[in-house]
XYZ file of C-alpha atoms in Angstrom:
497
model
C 0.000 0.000 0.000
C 1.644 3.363 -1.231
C 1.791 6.382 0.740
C -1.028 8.348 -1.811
C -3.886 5.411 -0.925
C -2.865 5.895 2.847
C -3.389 9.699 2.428
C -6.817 8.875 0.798
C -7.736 6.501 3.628
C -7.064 8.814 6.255
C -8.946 11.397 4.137
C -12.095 9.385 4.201
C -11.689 8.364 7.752
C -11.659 12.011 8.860
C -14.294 12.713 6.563
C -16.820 10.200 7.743
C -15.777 11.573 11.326
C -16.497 14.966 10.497
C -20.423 13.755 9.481
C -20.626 12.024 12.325
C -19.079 15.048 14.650
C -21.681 17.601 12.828
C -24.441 15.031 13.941
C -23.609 14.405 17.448
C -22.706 18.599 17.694
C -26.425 18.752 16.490
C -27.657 17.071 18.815
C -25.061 17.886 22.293
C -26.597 21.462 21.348
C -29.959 20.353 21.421
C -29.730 19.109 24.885
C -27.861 21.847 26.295
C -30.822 23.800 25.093
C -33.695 21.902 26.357
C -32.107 20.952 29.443
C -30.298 24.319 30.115
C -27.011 22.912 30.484
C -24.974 26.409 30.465
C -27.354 28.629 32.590
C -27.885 25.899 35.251
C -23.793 25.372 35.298
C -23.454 29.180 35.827
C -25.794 29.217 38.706
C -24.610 26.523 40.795
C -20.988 27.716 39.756
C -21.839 31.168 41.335
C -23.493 29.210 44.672
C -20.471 27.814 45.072
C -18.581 31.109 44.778
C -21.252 32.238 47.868
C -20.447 29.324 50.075
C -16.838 29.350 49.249
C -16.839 25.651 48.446
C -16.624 24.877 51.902
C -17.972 22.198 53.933
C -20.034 24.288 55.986
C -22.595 25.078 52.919
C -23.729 21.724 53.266
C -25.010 22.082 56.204
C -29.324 22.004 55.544
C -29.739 25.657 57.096
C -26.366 27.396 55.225
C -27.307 25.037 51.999
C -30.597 27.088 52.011
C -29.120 30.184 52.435
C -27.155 29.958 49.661
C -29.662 29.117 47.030
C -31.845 32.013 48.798
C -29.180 34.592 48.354
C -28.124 33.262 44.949
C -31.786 33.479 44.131
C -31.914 36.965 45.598
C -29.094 38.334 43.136
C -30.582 36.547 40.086
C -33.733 38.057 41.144
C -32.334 41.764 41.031
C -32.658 43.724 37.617
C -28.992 43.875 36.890
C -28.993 39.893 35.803
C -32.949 39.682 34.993
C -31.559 41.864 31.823
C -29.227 39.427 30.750
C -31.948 36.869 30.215
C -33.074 38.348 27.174
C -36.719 36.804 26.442
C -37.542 35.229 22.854
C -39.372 37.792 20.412
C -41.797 36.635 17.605
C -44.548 33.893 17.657
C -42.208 31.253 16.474
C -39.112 32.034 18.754
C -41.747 32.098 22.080
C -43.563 29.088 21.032
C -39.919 27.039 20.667
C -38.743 28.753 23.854
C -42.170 27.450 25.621
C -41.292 24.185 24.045
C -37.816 23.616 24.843
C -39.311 24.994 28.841
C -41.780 22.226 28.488
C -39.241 19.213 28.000
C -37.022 20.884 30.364
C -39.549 20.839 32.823
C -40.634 17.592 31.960
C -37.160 15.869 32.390
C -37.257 17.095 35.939
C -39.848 15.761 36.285
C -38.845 12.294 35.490
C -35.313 12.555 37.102
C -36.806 14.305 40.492
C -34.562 16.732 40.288
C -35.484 20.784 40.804
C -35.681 23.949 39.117
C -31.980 25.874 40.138
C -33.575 28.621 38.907
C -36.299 29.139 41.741
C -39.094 30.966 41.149
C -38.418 31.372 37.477
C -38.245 29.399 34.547
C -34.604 29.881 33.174
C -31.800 31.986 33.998
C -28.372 33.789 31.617
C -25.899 31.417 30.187
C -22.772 33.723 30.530
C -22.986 37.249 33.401
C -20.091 39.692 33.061
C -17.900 40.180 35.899
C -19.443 43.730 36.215
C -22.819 42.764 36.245
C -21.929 40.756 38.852
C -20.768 42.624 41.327
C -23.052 45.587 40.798
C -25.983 42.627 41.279
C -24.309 41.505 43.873
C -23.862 44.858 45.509
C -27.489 46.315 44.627
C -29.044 43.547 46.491
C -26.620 43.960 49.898
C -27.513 47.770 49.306
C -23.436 48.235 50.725
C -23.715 52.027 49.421
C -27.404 52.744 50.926
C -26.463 50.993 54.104
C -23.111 53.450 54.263
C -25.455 56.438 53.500
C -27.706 55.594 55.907
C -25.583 55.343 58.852
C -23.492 57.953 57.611
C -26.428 60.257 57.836
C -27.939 59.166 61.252
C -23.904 59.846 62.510
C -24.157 63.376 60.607
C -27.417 63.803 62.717
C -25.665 63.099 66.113
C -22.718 64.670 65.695
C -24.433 67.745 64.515
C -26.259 67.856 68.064
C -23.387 67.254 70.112
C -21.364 70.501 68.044
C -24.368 72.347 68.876
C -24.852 71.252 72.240
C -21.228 71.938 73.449
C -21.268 75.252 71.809
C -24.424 76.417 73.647
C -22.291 74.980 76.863
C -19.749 77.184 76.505
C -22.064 80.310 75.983
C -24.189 79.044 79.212
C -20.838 79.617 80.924
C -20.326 82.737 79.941
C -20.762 85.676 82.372
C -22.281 88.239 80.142
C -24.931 91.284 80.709
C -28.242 90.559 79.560
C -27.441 92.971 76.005
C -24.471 90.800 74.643
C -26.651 87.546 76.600
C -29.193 88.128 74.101
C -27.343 88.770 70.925
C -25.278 85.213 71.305
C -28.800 83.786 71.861
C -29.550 84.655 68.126
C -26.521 83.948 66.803
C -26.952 80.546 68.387
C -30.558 80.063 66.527
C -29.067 81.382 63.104
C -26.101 78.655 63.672
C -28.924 75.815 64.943
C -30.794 76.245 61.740
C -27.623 76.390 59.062
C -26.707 73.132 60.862
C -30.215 71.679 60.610
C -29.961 73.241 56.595
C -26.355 71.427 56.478
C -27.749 68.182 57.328
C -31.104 67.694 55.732
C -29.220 68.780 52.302
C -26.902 65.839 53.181
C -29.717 63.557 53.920
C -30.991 64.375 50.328
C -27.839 63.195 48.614
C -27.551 67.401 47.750
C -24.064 67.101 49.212
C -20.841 64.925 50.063
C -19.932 64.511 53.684
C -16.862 66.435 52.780
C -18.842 69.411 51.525
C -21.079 69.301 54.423
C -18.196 69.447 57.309
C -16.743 72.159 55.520
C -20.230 74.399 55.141
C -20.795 73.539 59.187
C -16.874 75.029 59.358
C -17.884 77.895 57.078
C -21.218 78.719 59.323
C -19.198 77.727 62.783
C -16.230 80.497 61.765
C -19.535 83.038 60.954
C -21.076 82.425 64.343
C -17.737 82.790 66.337
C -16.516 86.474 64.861
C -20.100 87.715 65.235
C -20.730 86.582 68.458
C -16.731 87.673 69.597
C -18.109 91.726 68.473
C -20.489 91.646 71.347
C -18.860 89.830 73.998
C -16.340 91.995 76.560
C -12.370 91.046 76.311
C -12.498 89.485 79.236
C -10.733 86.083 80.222
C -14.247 85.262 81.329
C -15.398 86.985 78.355
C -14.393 86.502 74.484
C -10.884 85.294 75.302
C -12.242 82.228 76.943
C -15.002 82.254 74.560
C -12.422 82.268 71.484
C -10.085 79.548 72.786
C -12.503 76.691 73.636
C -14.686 77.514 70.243
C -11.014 77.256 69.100
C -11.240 73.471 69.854
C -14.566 72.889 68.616
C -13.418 74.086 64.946
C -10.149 72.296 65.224
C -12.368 69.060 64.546
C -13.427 70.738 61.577
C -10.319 72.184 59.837
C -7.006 70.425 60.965
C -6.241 67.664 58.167
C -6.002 65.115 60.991
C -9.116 65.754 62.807
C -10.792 65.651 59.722
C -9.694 62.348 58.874
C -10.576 60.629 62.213
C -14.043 62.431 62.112
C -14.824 61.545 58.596
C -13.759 57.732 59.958
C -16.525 58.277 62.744
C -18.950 59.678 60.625
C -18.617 57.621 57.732
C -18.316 53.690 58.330
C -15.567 51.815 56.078
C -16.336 48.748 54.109
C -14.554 46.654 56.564
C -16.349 47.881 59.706
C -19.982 47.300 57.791
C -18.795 44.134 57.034
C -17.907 43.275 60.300
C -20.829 44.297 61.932
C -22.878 42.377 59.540
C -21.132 39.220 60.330
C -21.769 40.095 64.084
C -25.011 41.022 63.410
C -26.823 39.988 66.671
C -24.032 41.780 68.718
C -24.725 45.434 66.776
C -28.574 44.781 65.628
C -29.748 47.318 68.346
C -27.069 49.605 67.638
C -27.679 50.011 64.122
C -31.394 49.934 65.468
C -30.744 52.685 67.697
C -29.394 54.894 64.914
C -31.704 54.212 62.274
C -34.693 55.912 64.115
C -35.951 57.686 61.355
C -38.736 56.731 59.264
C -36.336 56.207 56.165
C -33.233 54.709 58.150
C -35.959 52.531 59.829
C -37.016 51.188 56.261
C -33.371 50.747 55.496
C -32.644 48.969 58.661
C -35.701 46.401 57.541
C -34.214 45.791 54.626
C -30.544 45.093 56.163
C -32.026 42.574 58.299
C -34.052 40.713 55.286
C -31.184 40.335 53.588
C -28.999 39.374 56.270
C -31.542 36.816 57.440
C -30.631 34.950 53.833
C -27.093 35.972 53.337
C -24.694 33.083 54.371
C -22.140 33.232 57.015
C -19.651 32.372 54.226
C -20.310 35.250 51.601
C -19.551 37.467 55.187
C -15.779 35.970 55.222
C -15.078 36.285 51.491
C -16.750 39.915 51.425
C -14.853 40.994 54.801
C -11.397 39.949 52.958
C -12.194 41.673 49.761
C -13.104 44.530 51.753
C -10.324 44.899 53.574
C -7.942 44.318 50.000
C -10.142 47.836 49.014
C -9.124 49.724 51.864
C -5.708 49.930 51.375
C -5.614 52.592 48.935
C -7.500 54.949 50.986
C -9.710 57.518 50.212
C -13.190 57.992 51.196
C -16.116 56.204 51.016
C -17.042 56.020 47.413
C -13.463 55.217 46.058
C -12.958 52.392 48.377
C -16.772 50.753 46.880
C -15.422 51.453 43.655
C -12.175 49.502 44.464
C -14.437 47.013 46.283
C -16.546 46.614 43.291
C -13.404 45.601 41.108
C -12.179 43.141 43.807
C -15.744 41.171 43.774
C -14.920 41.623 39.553
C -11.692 39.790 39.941
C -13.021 37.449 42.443
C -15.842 36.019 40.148
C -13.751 36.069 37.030
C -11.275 33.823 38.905
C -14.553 31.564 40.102
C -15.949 31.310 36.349
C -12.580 30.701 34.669
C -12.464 27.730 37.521
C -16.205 26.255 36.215
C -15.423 27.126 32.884
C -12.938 23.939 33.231
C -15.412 22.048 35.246
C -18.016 22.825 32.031
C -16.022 22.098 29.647
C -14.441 18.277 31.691
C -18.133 17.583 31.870
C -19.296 18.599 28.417
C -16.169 16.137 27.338
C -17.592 13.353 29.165
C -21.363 13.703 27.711
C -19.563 14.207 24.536
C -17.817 10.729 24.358
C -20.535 8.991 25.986
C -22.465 10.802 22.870
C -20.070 10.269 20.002
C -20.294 6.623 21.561
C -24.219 6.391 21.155
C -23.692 7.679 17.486
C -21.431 5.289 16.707
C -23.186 2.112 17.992
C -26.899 3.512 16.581
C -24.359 3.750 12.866
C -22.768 1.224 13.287
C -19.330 3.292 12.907
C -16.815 0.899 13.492
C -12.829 2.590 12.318
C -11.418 -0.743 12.522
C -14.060 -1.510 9.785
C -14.439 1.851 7.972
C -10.557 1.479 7.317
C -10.425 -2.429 5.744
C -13.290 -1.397 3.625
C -11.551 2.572 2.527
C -8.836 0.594 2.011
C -10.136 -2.607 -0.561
C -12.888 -0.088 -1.807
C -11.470 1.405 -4.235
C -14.226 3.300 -5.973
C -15.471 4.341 -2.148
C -12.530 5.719 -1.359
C -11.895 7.788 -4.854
C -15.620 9.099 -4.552
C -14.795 10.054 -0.420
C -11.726 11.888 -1.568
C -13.259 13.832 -4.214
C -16.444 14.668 -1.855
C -13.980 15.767 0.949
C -11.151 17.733 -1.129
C -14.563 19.629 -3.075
C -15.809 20.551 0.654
C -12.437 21.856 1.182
C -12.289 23.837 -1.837
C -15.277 25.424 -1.357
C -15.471 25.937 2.383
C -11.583 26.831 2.447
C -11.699 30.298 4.809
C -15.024 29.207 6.555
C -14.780 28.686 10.614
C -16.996 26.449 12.115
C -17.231 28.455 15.643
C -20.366 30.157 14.170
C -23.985 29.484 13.207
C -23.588 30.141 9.585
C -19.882 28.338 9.324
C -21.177 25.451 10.804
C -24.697 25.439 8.749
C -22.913 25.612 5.434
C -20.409 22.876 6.110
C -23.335 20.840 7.033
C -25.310 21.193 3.847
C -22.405 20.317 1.600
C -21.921 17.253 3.477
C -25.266 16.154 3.218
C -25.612 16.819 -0.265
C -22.307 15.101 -0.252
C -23.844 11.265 1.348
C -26.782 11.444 -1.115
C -24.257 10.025 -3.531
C -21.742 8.067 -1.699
C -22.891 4.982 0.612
C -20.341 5.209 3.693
C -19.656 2.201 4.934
C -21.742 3.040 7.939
C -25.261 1.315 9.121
C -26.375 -2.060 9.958
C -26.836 -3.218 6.270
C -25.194 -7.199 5.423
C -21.851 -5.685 4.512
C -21.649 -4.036 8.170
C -23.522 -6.472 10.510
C -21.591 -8.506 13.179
C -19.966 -11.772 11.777
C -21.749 -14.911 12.855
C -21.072 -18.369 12.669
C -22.683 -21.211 10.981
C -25.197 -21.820 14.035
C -26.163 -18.387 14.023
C -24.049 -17.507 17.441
C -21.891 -14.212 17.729
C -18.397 -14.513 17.173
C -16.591 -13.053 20.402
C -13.421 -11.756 18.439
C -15.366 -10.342 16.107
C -17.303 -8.843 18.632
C -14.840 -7.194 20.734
C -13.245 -5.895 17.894
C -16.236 -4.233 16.230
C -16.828 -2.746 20.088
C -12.964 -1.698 20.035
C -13.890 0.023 16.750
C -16.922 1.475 18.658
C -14.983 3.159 21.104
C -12.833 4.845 18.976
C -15.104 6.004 16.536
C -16.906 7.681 20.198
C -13.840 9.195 21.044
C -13.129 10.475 17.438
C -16.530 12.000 17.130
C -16.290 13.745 20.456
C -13.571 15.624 19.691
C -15.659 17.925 17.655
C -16.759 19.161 13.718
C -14.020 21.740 14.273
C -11.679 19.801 14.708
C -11.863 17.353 12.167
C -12.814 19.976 9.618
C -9.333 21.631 10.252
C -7.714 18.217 10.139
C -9.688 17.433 6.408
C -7.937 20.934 5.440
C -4.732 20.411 6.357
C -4.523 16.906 5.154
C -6.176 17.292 1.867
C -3.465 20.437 1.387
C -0.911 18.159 1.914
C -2.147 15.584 -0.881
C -2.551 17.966 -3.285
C 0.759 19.883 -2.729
C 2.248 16.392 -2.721
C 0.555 15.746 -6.608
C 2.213 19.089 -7.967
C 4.917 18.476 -10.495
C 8.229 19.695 -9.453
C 9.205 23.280 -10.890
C 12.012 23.219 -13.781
C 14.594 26.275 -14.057
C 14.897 27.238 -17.471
């Protein structure tokens, strides 16, 4: 046997693999569809991000809480998006369809729904969907706002109550008594103005501590024209309002009250993961009627969110506050830390996906090549005494070449092209392929299966499984490169004139 009629063989070989890789593609598709294969893998890939993988999940009461909280962030508007619905009578009625069998097969294998309440769920979520989702539904930035606001409230009444201290303890005449009084009122209501304009989200807390400066330097040089230069008087007056302002306008006090006033990522955290130590502290200074609604809605979610999520959220916190800044640079860090963490997750089950696609895909291609009767130990003896069948192969498999030479089969239309030349292809070539008498299992004179024969035909089996799983892409590239190689090997050598 010369090397040409081994280069044909092979050709056919690949060829027939390449139909039978197109078919079982066809069909690994189809049952990723129906049975949701992608968007189910995503979702239980992301409840094992929430419980960390660890052992503790497992546990009934944390196992719940992690399919309530995954539920939860698939539930919030961010991801709904993602799951684009079908459009067009014909789309919807093969999406209801596909539901149908889905639901059906869950039926029959008693297992549930991942996707909770609703029917299916996005096969692929960006890392920034993600963590906005994820951070939308812990409402991190609402929760900061809120107590940042009720600690703006407090600390405005303890400035204010000091401040009238001092004056109390003033010994001035009833004139200059009376003048302070009002200045004291005007200063009251700027800080009252100061705060509710913060509570409205009309102002940072950076802008507001510097307005209460602004107003607090106003009220001290109109009150210091009335009061007597006395060290009972203004100078006393002037030093300890001296004090009050330093909180306000030295770089360092300002730090450590903006720390006070506004909690860091790390301290939320913390307190959520002690929640039943802090719950009436947080109570205590959410009083009002929209911190109270917040505070209800802190303790709904932290009533689902698992004790593991508070770890991994804690550490990725902390990573965020290392480059400083305030409040809204370090959730902006945060948010690109949760980013990195689920992109690191999902490459992870990306590799689990595509191990376990593998397997269904030779236990597939194995299916195929039983139902076809596929056997490559056979395919090859008869490419190789056929002559005529393995002529018409080659020619069938070097004019799919030719005319599908730049086509990719990673896309719809690639892949939907390559498939109609083939099959216009086997409507005039008879593979050696079925159960027909040249292809059925050799018997012996008694009519009883021969066991070499047998295990050789299921040893052709096999690899014809394996073959096929390894994808139309695959062997379509192979057909390319190998039929090149023929036909560069049939060009007659150049002569130099």
């Amino acid at each position: 046997m010369n090397l040409p009629v081994i280069i044909d063989i092979i050709i056919g070989l690949v060829f027939i693999y390449l139909t039978l890789s197109l078919l079982a593609s066809e069909i690994q598709e189809l049952i990723a569809t129906v049975l949701q294969w992608r968007a189910e893998h995503l979702k239980k890939s992301i409840e094992v991000l929430i419980s960390n993988g660890s052992d503790a999940a497992k546990e009934p009461l944390q196992f719940q809480r992690v399919e309530q909280f995954a539920n939860a962030i698939y539930a919030n508007p961010i991801i709904k998006d993602l799951n684009q619905g079908a459009k067009g009578i014909f789309s919807q009625g093969f999406r209801l369809i596909t539901h149908l069998m889905g639901d059906f097969y869950r039926l029959l294998t008693r297992t549930k729904n991942v996707f909770g309440n609703q029917s299916t769920g996005p096969s692929y979520i960006p890392p920034q969907s993600f963590s906005a989702s994820l951070l939308d539904t812990l409402k991190i930035s609402n929760s900061i706002r809120a107590i940042s606001k009720a600690r703006l409230e407090r600390f405005k009444d303890l400035q204010l109550a000091q401040i009238q201290a001092i004056s109390n303890h003033l010994n001035l005449p009833e004139s200059a008594k009376s003048i302070v009084e009002q200045q004291f009122s005007w200063l009251t209501a700027e800080f009252n103005r100061v705060v509710e304009d913060y509570k409205k989200d009309l102002a940072s807390l950076n802008n507001s501590l510097d307005r209460m400066s602004e107003k607090l330097e106003f009220y001290i040089n109109d009150s210091q024209v009335y009061l007597p230069e006395t060290e009972l008087g203004g100078r006393d007056f002037q030093r300890q309002m001296a004090f009050i302002k330093a909180s306000f306008d030295s770089e360092y006090e300002r730090e450590a009250l903006r720390a006070q006033l506004e909690p860091s990522l790390s301290n939320l955290l913390n307190s959520v993961r002690n929640f039943k130590k802090t719950q009436d502290r947080v109570a205590e200074i959410m009083e009002e009627q929209e911190n109270g609604l917040m505070y209800q809605e802190i303790q709904e979610i932290l009533g689902i969110m698992p004790e593991s999520l508070k770890r991994s959220l804690s550490i990725l916190a902390q990573r965020a506050e290392k480059g400083g800044g305030d409040s809204q640079e370090q959730l902006q860090r945060f948010q690109q830390e949760i980013e990195t963490w689920f992109d690191q997750s999902m490459q992870r089950a990306s590799g689990v996906y595509k191990r376990n696609a593998r397997g269904v895909a030779i236990l597939l291609g194995t299916t195929i090549a039983i139902a076809a009767n596929a056997d490559s130990i056979h395919i090859v003896n008869r490419l190789s005494k056929d002559s005529m069948l393995r002529s018409t192969v080659t020619l069938y498999a070097q004019q799919l070449v030719e005319k599908n030479a730049k086509t990719k089969l990673d896309n719809l239309t690639g892949l939907s092209q390559v498939q109609q030349d083939v099959d216009r292809a086997l409507d005039n070539v008879a593979l050696p392929l079925g159960w027909s008498e040249p292809n059925r299992l050799e018997i012996d004179a008694q009519g009883n299966l021969l066991l070499p024969a047998f295990m050789a035909k299921l040893l052709g089996w096999i690899l014809s499984g394996v073959a096929i799983s390894m994808g139309s892409s695959f062997w379509f590239d192979a057909l390319n490169k190998i039929v090149n190689i023929r036909n560069s090997g049939k060009k007659p050598p150049s002569t130099d004139d």
